[in-house]
PDB file of N, CA and C in Angstrom:
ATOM      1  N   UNK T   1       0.826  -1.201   0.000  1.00  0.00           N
ATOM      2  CA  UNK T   1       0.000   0.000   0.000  1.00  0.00           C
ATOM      3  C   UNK T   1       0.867   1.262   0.000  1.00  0.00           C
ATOM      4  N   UNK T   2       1.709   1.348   0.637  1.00  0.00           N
ATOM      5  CA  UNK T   2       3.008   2.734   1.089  1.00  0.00           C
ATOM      6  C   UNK T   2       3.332   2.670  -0.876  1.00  0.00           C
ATOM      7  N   UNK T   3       3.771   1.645  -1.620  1.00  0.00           N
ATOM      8  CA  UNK T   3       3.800   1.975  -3.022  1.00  0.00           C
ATOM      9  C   UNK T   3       3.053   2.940  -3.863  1.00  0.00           C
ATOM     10  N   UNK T   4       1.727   1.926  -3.743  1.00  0.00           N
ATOM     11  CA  UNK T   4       0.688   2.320  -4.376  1.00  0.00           C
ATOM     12  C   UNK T   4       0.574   4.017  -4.047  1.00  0.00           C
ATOM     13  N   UNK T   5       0.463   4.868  -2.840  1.00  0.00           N
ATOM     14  CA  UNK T   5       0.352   5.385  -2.277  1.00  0.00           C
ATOM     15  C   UNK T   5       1.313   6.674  -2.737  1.00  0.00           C
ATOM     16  N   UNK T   6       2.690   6.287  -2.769  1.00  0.00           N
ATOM     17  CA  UNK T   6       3.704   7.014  -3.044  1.00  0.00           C
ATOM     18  C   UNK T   6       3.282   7.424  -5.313  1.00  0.00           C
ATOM     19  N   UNK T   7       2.905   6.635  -5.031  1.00  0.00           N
ATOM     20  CA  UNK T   7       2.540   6.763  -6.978  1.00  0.00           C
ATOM     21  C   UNK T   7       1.349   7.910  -7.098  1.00  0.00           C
ATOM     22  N   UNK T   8       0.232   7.222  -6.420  1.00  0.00           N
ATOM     23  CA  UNK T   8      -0.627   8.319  -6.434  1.00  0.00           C
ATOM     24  C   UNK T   8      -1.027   9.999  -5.705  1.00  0.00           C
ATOM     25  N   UNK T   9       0.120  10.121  -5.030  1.00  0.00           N
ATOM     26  CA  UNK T   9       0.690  11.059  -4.910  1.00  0.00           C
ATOM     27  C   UNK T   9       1.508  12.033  -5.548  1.00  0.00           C
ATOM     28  N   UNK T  10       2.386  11.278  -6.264  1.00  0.00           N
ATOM     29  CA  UNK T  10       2.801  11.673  -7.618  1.00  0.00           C
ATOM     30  C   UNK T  10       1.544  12.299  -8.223  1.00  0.00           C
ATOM     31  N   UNK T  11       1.091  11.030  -9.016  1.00  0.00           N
ATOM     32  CA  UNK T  11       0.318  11.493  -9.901  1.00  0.00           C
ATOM     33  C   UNK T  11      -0.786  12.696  -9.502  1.00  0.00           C
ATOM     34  N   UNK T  12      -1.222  12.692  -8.210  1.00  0.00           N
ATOM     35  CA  UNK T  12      -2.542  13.602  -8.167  1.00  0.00           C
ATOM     36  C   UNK T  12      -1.516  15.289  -7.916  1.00  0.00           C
ATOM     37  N   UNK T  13      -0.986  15.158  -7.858  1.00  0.00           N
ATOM     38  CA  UNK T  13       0.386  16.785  -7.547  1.00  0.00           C
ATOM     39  C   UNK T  13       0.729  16.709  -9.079  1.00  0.00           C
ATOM     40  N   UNK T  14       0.595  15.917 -10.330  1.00  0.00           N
ATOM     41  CA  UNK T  14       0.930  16.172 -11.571  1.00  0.00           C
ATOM     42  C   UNK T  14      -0.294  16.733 -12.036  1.00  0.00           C
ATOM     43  N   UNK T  15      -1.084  16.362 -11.753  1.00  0.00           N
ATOM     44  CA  UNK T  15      -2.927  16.221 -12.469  1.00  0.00           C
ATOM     45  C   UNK T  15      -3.038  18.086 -12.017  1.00  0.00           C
ATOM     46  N   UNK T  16      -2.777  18.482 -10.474  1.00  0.00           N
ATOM     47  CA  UNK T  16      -3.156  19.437 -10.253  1.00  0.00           C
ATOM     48  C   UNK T  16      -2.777  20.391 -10.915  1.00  0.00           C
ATOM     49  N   UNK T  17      -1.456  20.126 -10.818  1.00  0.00           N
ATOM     50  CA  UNK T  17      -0.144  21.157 -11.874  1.00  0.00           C
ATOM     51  C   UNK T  17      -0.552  21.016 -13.393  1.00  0.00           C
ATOM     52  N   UNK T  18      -0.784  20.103 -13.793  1.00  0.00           N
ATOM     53  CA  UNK T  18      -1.186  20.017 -15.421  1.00  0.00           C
ATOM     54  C   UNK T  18      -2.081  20.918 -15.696  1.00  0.00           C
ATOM     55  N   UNK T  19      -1.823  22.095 -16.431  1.00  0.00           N
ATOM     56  CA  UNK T  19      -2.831  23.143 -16.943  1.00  0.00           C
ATOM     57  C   UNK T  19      -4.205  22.879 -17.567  1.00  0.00           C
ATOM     58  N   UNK T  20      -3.828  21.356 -18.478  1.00  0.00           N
ATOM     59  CA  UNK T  20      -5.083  20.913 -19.294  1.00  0.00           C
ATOM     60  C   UNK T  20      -5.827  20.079 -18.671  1.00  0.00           C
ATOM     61  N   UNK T  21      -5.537  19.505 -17.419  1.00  0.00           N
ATOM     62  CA  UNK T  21      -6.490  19.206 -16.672  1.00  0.00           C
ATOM     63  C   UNK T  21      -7.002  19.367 -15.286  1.00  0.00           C
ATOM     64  N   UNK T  22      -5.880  20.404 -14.722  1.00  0.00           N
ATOM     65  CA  UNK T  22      -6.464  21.212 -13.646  1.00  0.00           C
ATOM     66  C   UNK T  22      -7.727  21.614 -13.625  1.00  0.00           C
ATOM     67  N   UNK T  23      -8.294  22.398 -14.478  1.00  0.00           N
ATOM     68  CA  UNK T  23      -9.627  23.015 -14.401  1.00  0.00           C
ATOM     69  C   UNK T  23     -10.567  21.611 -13.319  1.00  0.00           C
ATOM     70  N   UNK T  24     -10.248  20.608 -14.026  1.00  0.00           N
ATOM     71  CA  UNK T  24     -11.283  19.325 -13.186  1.00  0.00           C
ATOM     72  C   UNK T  24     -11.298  18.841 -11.328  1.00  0.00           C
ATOM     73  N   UNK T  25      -9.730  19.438 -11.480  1.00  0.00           N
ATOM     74  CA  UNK T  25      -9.455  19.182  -9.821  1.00  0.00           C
ATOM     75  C   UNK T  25      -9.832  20.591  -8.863  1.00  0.00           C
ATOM     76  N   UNK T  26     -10.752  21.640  -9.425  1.00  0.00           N
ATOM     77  CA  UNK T  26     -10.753  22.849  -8.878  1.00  0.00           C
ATOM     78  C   UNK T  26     -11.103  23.055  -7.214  1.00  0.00           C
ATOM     79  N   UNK T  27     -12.035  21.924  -7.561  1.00  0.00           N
ATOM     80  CA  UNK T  27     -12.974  21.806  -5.997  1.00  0.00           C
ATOM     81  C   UNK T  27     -12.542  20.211  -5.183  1.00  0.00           C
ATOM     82  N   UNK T  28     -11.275  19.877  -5.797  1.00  0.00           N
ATOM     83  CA  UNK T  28     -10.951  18.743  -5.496  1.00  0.00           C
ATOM     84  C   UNK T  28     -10.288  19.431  -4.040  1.00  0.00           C
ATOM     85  N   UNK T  29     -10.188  18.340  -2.452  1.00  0.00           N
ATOM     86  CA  UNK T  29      -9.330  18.483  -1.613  1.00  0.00           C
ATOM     87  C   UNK T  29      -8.348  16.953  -2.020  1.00  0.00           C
ATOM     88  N   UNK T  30      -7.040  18.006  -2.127  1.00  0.00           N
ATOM     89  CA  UNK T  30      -5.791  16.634  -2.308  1.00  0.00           C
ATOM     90  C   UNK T  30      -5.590  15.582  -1.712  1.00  0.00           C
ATOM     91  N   UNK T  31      -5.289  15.430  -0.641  1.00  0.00           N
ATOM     92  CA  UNK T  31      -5.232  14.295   0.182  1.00  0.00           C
ATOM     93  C   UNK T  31      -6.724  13.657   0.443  1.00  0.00           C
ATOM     94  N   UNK T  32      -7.400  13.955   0.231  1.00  0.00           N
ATOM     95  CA  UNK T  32      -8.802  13.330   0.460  1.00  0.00           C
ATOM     96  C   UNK T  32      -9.189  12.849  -0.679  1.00  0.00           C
ATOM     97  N   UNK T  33      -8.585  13.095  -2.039  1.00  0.00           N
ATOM     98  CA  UNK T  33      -8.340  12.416  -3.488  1.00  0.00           C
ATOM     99  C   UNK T  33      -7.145  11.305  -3.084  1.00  0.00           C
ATOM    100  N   UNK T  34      -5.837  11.499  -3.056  1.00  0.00           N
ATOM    101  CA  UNK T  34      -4.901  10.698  -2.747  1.00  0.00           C
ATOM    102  C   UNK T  34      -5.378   9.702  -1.838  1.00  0.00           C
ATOM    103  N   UNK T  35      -6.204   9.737  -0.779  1.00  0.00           N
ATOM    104  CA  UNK T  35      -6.696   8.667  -0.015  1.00  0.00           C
ATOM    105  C   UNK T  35      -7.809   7.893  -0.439  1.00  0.00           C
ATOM    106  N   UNK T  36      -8.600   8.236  -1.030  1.00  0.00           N
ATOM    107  CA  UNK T  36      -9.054   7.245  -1.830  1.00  0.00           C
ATOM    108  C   UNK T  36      -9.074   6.517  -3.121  1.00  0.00           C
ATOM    109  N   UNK T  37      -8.164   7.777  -3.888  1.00  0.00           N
ATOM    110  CA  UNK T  37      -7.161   6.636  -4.945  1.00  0.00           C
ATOM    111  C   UNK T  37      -6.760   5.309  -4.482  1.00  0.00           C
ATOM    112  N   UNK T  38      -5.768   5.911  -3.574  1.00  0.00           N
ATOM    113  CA  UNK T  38      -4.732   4.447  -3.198  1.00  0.00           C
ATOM    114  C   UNK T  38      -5.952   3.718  -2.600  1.00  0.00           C
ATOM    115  N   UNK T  39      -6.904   3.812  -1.673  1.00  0.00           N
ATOM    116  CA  UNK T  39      -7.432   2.828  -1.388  1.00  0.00           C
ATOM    117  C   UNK T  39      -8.194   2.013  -2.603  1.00  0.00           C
ATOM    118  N   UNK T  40      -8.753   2.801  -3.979  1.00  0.00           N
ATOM    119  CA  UNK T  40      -8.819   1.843  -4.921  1.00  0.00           C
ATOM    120  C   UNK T  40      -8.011   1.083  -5.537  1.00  0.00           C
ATOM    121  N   UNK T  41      -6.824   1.381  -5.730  1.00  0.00           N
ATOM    122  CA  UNK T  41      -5.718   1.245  -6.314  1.00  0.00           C
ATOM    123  C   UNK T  41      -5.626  -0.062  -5.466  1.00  0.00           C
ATOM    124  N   UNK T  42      -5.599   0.105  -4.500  1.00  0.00           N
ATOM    125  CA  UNK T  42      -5.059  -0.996  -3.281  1.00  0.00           C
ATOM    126  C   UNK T  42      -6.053  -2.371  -3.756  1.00  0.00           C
ATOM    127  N   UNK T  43      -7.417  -2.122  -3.363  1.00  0.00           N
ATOM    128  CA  UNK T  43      -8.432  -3.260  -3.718  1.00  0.00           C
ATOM    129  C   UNK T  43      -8.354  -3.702  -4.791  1.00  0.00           C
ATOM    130  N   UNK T  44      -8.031  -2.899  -6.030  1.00  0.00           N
ATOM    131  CA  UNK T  44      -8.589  -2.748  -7.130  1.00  0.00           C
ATOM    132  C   UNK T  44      -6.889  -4.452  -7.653  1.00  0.00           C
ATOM    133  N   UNK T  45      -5.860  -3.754  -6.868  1.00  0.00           N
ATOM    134  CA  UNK T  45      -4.514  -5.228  -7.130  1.00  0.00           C
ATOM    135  C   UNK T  45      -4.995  -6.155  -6.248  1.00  0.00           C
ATOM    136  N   UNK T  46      -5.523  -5.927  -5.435  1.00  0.00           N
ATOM    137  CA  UNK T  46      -5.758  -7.370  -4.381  1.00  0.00           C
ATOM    138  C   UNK T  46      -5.228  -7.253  -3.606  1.00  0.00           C
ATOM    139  N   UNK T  47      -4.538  -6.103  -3.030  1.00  0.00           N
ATOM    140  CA  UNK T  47      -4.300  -5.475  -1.757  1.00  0.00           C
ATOM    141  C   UNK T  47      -5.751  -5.733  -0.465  1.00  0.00           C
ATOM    142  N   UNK T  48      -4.852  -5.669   0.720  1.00  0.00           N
ATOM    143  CA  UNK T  48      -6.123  -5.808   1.866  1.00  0.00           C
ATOM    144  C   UNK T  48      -6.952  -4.315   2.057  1.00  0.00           C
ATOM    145  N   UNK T  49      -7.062  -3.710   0.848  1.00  0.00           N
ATOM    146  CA  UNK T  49      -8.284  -2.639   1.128  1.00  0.00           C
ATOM    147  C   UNK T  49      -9.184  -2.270   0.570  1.00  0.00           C
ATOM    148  N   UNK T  50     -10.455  -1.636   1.531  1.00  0.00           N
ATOM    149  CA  UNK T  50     -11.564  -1.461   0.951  1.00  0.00           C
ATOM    150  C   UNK T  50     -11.799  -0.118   0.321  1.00  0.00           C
ATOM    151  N   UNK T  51     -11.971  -0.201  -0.531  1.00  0.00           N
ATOM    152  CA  UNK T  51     -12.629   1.452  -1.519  1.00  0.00           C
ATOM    153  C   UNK T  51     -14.200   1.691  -1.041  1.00  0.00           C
ATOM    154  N   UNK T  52     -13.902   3.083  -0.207  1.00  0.00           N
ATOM    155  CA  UNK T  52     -15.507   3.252  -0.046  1.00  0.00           C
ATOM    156  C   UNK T  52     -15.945   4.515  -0.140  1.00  0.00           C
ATOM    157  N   UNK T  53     -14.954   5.198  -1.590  1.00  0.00           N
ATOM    158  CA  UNK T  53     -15.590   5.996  -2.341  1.00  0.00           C
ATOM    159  C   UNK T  53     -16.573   6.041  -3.069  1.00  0.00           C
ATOM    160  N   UNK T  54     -17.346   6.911  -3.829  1.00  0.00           N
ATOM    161  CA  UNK T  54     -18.339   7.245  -4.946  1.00  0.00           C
ATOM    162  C   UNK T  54     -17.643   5.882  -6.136  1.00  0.00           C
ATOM    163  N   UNK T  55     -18.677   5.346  -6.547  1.00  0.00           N
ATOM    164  CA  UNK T  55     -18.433   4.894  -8.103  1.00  0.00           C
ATOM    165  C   UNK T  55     -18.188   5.809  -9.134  1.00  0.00           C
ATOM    166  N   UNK T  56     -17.302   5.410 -10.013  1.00  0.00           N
ATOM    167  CA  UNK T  56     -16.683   6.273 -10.895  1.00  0.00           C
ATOM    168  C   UNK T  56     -17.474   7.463 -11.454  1.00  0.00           C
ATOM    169  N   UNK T  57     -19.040   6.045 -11.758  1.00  0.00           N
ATOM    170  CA  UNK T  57     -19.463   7.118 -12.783  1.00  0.00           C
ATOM    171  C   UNK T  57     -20.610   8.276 -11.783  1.00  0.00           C
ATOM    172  N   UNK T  58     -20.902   8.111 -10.723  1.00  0.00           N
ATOM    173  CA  UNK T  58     -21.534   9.036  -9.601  1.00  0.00           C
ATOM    174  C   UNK T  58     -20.594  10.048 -10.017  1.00  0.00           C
ATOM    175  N   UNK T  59     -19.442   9.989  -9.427  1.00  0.00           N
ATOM    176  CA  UNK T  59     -18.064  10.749  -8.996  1.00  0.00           C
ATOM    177  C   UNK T  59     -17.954  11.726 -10.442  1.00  0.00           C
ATOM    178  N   UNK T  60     -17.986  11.094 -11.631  1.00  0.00           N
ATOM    179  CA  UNK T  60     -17.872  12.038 -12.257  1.00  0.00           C
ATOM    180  C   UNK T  60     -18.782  12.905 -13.552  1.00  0.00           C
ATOM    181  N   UNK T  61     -20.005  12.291 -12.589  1.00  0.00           N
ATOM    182  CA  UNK T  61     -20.912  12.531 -13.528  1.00  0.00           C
ATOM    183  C   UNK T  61     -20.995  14.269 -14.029  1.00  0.00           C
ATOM    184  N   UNK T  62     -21.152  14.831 -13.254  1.00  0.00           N
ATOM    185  CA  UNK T  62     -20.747  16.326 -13.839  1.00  0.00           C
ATOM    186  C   UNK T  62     -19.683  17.140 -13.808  1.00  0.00           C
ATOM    187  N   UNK T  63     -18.830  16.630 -14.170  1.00  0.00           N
ATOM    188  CA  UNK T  63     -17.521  16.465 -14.358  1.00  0.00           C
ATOM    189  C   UNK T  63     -17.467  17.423 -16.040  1.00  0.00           C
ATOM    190  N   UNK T  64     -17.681  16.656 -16.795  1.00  0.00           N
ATOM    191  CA  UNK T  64     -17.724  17.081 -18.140  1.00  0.00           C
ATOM    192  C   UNK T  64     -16.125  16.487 -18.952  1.00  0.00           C
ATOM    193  N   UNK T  65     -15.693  15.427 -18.012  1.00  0.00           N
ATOM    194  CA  UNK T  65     -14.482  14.869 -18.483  1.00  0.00           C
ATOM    195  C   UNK T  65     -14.439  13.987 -20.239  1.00  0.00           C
ATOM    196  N   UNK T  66     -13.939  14.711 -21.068  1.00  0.00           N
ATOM    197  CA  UNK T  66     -13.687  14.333 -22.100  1.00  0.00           C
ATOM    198  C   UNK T  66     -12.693  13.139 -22.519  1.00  0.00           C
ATOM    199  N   UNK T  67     -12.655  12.594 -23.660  1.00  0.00           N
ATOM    200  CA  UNK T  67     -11.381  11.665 -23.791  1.00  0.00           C
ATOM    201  C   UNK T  67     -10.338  12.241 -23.858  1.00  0.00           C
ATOM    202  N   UNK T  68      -9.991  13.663 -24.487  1.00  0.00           N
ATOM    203  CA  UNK T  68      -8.559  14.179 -24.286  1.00  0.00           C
ATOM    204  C   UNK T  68      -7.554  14.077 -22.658  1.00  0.00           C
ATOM    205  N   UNK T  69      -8.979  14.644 -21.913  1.00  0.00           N
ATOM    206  CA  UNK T  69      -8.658  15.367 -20.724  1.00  0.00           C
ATOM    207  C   UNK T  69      -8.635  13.213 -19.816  1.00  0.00           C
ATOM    208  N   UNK T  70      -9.064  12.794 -20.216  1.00  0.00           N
ATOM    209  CA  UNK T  70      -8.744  11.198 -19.816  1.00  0.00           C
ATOM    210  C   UNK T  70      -7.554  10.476 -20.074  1.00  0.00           C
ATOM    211  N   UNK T  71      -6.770  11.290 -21.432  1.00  0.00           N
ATOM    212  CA  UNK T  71      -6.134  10.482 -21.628  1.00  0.00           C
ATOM    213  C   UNK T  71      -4.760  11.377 -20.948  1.00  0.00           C
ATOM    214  N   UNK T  72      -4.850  12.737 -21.109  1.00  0.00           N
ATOM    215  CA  UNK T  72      -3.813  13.551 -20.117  1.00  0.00           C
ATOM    216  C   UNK T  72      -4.017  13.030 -18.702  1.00  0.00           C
ATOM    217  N   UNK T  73      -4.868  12.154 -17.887  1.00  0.00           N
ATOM    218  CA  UNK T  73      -4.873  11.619 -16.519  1.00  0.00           C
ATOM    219  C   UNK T  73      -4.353  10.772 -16.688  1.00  0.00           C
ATOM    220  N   UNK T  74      -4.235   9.648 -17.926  1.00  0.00           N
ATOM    221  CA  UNK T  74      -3.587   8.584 -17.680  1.00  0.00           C
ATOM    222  C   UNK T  74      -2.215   9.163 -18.077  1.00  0.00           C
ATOM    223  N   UNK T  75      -1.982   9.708 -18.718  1.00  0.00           N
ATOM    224  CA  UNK T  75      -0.116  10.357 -19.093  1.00  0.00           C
ATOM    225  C   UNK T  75       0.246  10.602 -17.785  1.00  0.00           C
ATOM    226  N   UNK T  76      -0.492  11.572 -16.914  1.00  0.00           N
ATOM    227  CA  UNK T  76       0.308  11.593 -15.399  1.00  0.00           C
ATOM    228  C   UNK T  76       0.357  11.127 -14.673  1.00  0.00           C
ATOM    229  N   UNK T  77      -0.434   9.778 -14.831  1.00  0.00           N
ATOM    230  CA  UNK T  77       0.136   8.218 -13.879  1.00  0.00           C
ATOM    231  C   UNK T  77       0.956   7.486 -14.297  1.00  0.00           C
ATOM    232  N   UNK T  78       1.266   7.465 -15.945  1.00  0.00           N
ATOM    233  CA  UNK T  78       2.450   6.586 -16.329  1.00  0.00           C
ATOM    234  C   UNK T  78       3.368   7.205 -15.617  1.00  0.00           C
ATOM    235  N   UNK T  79       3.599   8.953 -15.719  1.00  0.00           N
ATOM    236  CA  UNK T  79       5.097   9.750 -15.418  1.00  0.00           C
ATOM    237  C   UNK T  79       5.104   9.818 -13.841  1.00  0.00           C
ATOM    238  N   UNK T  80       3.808   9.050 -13.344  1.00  0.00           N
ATOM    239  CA  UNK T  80       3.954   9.029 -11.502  1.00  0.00           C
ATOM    240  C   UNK T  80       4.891   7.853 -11.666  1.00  0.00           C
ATOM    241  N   UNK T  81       3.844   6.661 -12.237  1.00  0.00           N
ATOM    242  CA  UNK T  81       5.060   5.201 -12.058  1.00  0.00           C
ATOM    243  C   UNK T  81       6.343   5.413 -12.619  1.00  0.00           C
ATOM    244  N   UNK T  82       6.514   6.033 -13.716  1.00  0.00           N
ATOM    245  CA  UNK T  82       8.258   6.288 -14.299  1.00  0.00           C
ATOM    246  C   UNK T  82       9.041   6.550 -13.020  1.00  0.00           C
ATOM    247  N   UNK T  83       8.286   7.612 -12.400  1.00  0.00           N
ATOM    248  CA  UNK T  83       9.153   8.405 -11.525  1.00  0.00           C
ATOM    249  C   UNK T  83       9.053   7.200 -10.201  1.00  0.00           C
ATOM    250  N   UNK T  84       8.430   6.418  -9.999  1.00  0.00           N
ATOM    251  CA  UNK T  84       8.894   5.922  -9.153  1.00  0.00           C
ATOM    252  C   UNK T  84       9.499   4.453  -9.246  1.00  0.00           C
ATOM    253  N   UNK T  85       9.514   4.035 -10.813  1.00  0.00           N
ATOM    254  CA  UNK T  85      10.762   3.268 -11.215  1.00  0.00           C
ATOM    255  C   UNK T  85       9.969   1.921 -11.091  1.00  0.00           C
ATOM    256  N   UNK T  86       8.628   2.063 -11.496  1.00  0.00           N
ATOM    257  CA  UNK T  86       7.406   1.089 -11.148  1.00  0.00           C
ATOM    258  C   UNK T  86       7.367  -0.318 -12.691  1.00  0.00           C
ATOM    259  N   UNK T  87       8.173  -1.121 -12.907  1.00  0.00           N
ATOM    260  CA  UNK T  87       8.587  -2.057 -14.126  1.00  0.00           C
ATOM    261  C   UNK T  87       6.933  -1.840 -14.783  1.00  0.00           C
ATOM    262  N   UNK T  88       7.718  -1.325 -16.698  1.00  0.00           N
ATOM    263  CA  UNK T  88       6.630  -1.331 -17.292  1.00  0.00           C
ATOM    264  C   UNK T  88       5.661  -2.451 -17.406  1.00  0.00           C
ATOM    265  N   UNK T  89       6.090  -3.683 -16.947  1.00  0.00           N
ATOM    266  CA  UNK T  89       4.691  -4.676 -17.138  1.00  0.00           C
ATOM    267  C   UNK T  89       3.713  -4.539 -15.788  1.00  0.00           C
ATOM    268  N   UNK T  90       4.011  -4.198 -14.650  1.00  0.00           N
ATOM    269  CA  UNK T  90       3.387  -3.590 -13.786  1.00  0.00           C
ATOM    270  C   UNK T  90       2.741  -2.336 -14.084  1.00  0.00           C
ATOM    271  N   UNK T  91       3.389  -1.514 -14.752  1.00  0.00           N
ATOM    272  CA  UNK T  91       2.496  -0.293 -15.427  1.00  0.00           C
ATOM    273  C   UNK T  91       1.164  -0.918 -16.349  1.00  0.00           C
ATOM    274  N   UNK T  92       1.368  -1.726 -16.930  1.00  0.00           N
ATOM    275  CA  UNK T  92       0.668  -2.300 -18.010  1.00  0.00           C
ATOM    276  C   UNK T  92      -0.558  -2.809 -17.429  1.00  0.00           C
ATOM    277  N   UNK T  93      -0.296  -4.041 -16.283  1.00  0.00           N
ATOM    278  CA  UNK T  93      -1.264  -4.312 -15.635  1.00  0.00           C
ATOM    279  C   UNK T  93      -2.004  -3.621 -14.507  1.00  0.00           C
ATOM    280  N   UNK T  94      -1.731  -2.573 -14.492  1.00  0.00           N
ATOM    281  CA  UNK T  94      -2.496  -1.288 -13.837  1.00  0.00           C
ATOM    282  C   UNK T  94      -2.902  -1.178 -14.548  1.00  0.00           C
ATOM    283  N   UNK T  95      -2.749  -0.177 -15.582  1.00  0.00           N
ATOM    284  CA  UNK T  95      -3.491   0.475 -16.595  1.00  0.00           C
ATOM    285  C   UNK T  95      -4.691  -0.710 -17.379  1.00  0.00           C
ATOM    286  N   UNK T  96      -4.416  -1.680 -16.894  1.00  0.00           N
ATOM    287  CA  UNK T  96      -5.127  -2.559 -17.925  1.00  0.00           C
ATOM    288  C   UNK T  96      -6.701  -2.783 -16.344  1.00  0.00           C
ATOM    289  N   UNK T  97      -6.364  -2.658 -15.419  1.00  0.00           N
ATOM    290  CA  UNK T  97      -7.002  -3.227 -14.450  1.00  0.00           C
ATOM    291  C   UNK T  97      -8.172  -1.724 -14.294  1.00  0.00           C
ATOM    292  N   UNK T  98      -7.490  -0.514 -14.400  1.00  0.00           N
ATOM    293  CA  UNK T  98      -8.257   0.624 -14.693  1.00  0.00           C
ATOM    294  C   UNK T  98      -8.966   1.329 -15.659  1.00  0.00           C
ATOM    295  N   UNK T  99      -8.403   0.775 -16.847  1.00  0.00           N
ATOM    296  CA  UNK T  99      -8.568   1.355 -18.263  1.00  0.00           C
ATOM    297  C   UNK T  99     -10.443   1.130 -18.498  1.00  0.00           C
ATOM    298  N   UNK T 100     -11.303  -0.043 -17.741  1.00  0.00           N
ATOM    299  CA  UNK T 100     -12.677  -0.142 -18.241  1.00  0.00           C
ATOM    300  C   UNK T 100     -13.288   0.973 -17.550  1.00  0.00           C
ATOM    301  N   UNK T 101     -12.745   1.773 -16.547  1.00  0.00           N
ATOM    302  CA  UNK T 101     -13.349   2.826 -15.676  1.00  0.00           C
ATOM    303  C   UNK T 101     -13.476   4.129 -16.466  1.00  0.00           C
ATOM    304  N   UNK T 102     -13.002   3.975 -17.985  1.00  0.00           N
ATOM    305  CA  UNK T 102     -13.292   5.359 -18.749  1.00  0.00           C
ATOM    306  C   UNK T 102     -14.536   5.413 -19.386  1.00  0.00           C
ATOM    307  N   UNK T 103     -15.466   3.910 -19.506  1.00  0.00           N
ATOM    308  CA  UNK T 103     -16.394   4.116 -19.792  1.00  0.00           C
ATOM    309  C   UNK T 103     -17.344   5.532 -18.726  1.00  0.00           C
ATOM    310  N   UNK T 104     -16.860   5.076 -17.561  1.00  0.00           N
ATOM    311  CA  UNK T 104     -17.981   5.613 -16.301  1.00  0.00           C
ATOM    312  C   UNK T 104     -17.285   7.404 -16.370  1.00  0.00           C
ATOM    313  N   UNK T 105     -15.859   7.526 -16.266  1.00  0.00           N
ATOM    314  CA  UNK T 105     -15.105   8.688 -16.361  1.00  0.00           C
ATOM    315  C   UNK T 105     -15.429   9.809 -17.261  1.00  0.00           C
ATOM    316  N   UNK T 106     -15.341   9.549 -18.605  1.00  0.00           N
ATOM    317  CA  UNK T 106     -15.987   9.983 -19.752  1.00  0.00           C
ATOM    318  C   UNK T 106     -17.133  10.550 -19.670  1.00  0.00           C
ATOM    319  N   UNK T 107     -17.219  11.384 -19.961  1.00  0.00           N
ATOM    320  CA  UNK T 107     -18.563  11.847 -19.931  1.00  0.00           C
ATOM    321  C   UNK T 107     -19.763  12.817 -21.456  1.00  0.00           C
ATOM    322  N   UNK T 108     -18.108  13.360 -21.825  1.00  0.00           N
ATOM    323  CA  UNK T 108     -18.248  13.986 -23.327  1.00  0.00           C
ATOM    324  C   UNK T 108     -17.532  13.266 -24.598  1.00  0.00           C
ATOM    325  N   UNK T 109     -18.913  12.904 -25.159  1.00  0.00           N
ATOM    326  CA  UNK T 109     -17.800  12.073 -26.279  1.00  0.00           C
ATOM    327  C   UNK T 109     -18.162  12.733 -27.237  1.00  0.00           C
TER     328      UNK T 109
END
C-alpha cells in the first residue's frame, strides 16, 4: 500500500499542476483524493483494502471529463510510475485493471 500510495501522490500533484487538466481538480481536496485513490488502487490489485468511495461514474458525472482530458490523466500516472521506477509490465497491468473505468469517467464524447 506505502507503493501504491507514493505513486498516487505523484500522480494527483501532476494532475493538479497540469494546466489541461487542472480546471477538473478545482474543488478537489488533495489528500482526500490521494486517499481514496490508493485505497482503490489498493483493492482494485488485491491489496487488503476497501474502496468506499463514490463509483466512478456518480463521482464524475458532472464532471464534463472528455477523452482528451482522460487520456492527459492517464499520461500523469504513467510519469507518476516512471518516476517511481514502477517495471513497465506492472504499469501495463495497472493500466489494464483501470482502463474499463473510462467508460464511467468519460462523460463527453
Amino acid at each position: 500500500k506505502a507503493g501504491i500510495a507514493k505513486v498516487i501522490d505523484n500522480a494527483v500533484d501532476r494532475w493538479m499542476a497540469d494546466p489541461r487538466i487542472k480546471p477538473f481538480f478545482k474543488d478537489t481536496v488533495p489528500q482526500r483524493l490521494k486517499f481514496g485513490l490508493t485505497e482503490q488502487v489498493c483493492q482494485l490489485t488485491g491489496g487488503p483494502c476497501t474502496y468506499t468511495g463514490q463509483d466512478m461514474k456518480t463521482a464524475h458525472a458532472t464532471m464534463g471529463v472528455n477523452k482528451a482530458a482522460f487520456n492527459n490523466l492517464v499520461e500523469g500516472l504513467q510519469f507518476a510510475m516512471d518516476d517511481e521506477k514502477i517495471p513497465f509490465t506492472v504499469q501495463n497491468r495497472l493500466l489494464a485493471l483501470l482502463a474499463p473505468m473510462h467508460r464511467d469517467i468519460i462523460t463527453v464524447r
